[in-house]
Short mmCIF file of C-alpha atoms in Angstrom, two decimals:
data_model
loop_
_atom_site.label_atom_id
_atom_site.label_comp_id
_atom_site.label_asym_id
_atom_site.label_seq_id
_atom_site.Cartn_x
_atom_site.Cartn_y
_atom_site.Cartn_z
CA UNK A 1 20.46 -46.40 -11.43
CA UNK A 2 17.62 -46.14 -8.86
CA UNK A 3 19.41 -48.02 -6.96
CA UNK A 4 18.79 -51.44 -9.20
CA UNK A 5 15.88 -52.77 -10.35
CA UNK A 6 14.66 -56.11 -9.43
CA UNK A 7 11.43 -57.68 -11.13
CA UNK A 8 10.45 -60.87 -8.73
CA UNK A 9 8.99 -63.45 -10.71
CA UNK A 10 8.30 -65.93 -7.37
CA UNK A 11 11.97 -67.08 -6.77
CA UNK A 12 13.48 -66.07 -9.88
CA UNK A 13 14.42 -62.31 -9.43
CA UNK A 14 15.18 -60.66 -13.13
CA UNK A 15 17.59 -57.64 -12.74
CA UNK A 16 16.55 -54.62 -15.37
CA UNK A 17 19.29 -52.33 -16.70
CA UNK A 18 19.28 -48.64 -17.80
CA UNK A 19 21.27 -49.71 -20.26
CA UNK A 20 20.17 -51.23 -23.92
CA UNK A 21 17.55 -48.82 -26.70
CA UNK A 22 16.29 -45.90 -26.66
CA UNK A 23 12.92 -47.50 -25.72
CA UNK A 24 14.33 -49.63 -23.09
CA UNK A 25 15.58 -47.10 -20.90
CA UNK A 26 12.62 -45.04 -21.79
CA UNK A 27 10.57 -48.43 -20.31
CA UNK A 28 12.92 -48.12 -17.06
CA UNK A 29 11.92 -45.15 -16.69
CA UNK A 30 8.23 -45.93 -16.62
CA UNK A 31 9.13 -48.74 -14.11
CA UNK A 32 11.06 -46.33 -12.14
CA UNK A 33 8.00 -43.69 -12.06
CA UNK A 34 5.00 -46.14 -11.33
CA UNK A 35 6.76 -47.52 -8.84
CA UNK A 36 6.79 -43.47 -6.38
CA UNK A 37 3.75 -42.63 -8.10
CA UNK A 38 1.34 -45.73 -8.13
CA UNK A 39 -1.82 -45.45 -9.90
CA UNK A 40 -0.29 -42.72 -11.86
CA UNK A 41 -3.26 -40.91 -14.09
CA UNK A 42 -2.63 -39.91 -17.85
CA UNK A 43 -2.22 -36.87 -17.47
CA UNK A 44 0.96 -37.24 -14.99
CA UNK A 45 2.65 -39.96 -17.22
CA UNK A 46 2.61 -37.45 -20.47
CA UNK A 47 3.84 -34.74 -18.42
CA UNK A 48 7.20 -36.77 -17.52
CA UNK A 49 7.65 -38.83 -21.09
CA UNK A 50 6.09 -35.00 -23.38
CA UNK A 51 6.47 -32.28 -20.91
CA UNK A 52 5.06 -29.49 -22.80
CA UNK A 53 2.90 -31.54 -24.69
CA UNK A 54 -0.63 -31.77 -24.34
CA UNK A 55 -1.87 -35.06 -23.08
CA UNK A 56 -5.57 -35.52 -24.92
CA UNK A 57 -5.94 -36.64 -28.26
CA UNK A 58 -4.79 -39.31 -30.61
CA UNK A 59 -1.35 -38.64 -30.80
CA UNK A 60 -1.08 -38.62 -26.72
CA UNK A 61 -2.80 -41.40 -26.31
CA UNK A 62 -0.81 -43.85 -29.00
CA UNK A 63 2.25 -41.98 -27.70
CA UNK A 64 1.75 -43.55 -23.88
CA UNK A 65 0.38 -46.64 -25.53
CA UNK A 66 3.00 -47.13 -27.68
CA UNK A 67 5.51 -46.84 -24.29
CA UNK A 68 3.39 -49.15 -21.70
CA UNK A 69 2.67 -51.99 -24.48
CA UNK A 70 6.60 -52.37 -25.10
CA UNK A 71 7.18 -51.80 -21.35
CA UNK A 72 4.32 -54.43 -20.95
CA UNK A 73 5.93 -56.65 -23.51
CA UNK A 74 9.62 -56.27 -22.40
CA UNK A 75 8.68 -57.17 -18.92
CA UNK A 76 6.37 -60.07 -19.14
CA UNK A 77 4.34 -61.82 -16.63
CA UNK A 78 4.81 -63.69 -13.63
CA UNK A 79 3.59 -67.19 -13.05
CA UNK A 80 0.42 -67.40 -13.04
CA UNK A 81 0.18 -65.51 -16.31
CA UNK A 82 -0.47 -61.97 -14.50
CA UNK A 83 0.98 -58.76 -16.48
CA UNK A 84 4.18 -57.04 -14.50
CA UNK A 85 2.42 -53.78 -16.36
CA UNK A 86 -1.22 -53.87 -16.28
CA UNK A 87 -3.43 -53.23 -18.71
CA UNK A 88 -4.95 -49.67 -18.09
CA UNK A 89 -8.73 -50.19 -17.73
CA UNK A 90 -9.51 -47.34 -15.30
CA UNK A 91 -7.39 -44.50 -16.38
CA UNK A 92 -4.23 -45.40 -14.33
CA UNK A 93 -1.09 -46.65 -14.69
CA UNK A 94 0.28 -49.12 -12.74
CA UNK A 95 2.59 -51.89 -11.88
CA UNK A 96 1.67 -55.38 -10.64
CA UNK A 97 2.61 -55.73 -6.90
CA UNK A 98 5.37 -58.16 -7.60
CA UNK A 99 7.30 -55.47 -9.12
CA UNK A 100 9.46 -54.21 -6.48
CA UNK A 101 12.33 -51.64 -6.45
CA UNK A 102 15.22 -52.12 -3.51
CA UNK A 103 14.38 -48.68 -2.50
CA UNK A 104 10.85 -50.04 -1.57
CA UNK A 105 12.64 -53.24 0.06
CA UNK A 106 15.57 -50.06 1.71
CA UNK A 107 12.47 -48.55 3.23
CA UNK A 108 10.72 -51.41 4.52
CA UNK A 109 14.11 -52.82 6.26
CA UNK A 110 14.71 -49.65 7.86
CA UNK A 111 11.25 -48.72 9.46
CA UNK A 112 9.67 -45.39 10.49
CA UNK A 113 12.42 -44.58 12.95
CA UNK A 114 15.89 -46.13 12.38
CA UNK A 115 16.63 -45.10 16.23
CA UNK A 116 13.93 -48.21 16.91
CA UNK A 117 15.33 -50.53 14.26
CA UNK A 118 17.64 -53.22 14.95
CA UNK A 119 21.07 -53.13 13.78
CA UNK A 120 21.48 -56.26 11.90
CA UNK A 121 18.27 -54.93 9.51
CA UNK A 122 19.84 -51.29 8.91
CA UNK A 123 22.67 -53.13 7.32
CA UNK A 124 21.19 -55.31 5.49
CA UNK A 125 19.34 -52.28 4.11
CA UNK A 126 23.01 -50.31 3.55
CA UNK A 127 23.78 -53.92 1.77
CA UNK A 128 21.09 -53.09 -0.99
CA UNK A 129 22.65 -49.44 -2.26
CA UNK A 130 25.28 -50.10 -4.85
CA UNK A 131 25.67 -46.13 -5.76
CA UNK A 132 24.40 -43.17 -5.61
CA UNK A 133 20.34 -42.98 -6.29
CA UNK A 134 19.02 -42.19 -9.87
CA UNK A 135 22.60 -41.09 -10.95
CA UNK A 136 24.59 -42.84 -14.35
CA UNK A 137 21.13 -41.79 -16.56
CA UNK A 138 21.06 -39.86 -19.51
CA UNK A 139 20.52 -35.97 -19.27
CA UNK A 140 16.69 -35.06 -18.79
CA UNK A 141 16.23 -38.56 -17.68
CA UNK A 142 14.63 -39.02 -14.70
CA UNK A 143 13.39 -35.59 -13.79
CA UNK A 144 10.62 -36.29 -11.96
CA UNK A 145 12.89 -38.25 -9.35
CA UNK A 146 14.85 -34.95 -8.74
CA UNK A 147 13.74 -34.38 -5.06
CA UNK A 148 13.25 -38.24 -4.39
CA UNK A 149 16.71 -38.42 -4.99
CA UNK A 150 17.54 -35.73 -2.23
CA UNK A 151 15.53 -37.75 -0.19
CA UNK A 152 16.89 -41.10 -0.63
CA UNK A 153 20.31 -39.87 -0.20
CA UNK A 154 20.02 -37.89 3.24
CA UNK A 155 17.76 -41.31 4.13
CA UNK A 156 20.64 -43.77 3.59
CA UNK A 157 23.28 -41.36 5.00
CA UNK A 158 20.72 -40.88 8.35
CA UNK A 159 21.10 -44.79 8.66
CA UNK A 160 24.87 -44.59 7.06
CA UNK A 161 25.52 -42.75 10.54
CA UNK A 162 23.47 -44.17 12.78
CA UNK A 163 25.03 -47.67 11.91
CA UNK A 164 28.77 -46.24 12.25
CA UNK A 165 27.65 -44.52 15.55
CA UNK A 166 26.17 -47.71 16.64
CA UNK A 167 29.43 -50.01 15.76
CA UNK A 168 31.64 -47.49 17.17
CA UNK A 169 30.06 -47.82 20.42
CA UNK A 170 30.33 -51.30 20.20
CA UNK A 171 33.33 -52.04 18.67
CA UNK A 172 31.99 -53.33 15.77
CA UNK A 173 34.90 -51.50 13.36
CA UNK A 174 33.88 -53.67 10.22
CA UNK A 175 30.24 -52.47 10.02
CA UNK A 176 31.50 -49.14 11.10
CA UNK A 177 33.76 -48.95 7.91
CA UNK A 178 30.82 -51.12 5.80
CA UNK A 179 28.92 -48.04 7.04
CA UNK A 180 31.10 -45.03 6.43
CA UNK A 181 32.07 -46.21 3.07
CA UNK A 182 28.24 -46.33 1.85
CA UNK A 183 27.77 -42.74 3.31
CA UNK A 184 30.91 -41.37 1.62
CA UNK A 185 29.54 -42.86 -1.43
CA UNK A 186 26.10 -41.98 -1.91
CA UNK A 187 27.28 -38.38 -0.46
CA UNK A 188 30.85 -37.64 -0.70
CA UNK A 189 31.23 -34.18 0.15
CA UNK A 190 28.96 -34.52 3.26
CA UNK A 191 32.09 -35.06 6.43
CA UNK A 192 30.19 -36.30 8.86
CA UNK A 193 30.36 -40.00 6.82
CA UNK A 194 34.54 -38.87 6.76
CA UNK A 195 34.56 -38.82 10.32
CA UNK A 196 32.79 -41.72 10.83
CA UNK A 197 35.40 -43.71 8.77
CA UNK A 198 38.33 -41.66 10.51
CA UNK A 199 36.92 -43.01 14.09
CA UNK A 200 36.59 -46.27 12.40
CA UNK A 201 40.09 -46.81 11.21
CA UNK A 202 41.24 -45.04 14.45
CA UNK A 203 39.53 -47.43 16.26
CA UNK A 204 40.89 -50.22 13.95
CA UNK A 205 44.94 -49.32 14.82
CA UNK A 206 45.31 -48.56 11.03
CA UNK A 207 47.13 -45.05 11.18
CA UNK A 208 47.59 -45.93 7.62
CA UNK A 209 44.23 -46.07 7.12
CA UNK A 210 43.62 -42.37 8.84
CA UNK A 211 45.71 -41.18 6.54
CA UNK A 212 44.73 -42.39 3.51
CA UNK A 213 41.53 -41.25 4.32
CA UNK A 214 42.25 -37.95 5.12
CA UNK A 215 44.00 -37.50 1.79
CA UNK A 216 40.82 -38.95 0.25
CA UNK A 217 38.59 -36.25 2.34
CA UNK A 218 41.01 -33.45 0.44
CA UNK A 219 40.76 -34.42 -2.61
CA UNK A 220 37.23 -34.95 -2.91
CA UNK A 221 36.91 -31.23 -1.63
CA UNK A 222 39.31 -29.80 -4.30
CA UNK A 223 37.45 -31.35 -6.65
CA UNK A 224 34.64 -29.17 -5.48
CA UNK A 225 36.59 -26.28 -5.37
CA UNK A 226 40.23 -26.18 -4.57
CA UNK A 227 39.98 -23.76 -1.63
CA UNK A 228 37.37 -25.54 0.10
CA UNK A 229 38.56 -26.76 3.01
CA UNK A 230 37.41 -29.60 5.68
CA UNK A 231 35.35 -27.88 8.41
CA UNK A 232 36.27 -26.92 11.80
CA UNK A 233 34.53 -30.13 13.77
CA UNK A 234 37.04 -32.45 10.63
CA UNK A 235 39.98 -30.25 11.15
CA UNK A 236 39.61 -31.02 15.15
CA UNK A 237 39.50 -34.21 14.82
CA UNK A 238 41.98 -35.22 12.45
CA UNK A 239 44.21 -33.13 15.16
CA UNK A 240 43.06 -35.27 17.86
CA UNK A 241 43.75 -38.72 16.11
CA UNK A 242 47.21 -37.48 14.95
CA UNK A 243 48.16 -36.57 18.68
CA UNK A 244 46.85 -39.69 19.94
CA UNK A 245 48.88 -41.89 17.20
CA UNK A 246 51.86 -39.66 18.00
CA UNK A 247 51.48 -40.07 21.88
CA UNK A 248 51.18 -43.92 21.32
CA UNK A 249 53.99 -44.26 19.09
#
């Protein structure tokens, strides 16, 4: 999912799942859109729900009707009786501004430079990704999201590793792991999140846990491609941890 989708009506968050008709995860999708491309024109909406398609005309025009007045419908209105999709009366699409994603809530947590942010708010930011970004969705959903989803992921593995770094340095080994784990998630072929969780368990006393990981780190390569290989900066320090465990033992 894009993470997930929370709708806040005042204190009573409603979560939205891709999951359900064809028109309801065509209506996510709408959500999903409006909410990186605010004040979206008609011409931009037809080219991601009819690529190819030409966007004046009747047809066109019931077409992204027909999608924003069940999106409009399925999602309701808060409170005070305001639509969560607003009526388009000057050409653009929007969403009312109590329709938040948790990538908008990700970014606001983490700030314009995570090396400035307190700790304590990077994780609750690494607390709000529950997957990867944009992934589980049908084929030729979602295509518009294609680089945003490049971008979230190297965004929440920048603060993935700056958290681990952090709790290393401190000690901290739970957040470190917390940390590593989310990074390995979201981007599992990508070692420096490995090597944060091999410091952390190294740090933790859990040989066990080195190990385990380390057999993890292979197999998620071979499933790449069986000859791959960790790199040389991996390979070093899996050396270094074994001789240390051996030394202490």
């Amino acid at each position: 999912s894009f993470f997930d989708f929370f709708f806040f009506k005042k204190s009573n968050p409603a979560h939205l799942d891709i999951s359900g008709p064809v028109w309801s995860e065509k209506g996510t999708e709408l959500v999903a859109f409006l909410s990186v491309n605010p004040n979206a024109t008609a011409e931009q909406v037809h080219a991601v729900f009819w690529p190819g398609q030409i966007a004046s005309g009747k047809k066109a025009n019931d077409d992204r009707n027909g999608l924003t007045s069940k999106t409009r419908r399925w999602l309701g209105q808060n409170d005070d009786g305001e639509l969560y999709v607003p009526l388009v009366t000057t050409g653009e699409y929007r969403l009312h501004e109590d329709v938040r994603s948790d990538w908008q809530d990700f970014l606001g947590l983490i700030g314009d430079e995570i090396s400035d942010t307190p700790t304590d708010r990077l994780l609750a930011a690494l607390e709000l990704v529950k997957g990867q970004p944009i992934s589980g969705v049908p084929d030729k959903r979602y295509v518009f999201a294609d680089r945003l989803r490049n971008e979230m992921i190297a965004t929440i593995g920048d603060v993935a590793h700056e958290v681990a770094t952090r709790s290393l340095s401190t000690g901290k080994v739970r957040h470190a792991r917390l940390a590593s784990a989310i990074g390995r998630m979201v981007d599992p072929i990508n070692e420096v999140f490995w090597r944060d969780g091999l410091r952390a368990e190294h740090q933790a006393g859990d040989h066990a846990g080195v190990e385990r990981l380390i057999t993890q780190l292979e197999q998620s390569l071979a499933a790449v491609d069986e000859d791959y290989e960790p790199d040389t900066e991996t390979q070093s320090l899996i050396a270094q941890l074994r001789q240390r465990h051996a030394i202490a033992s």
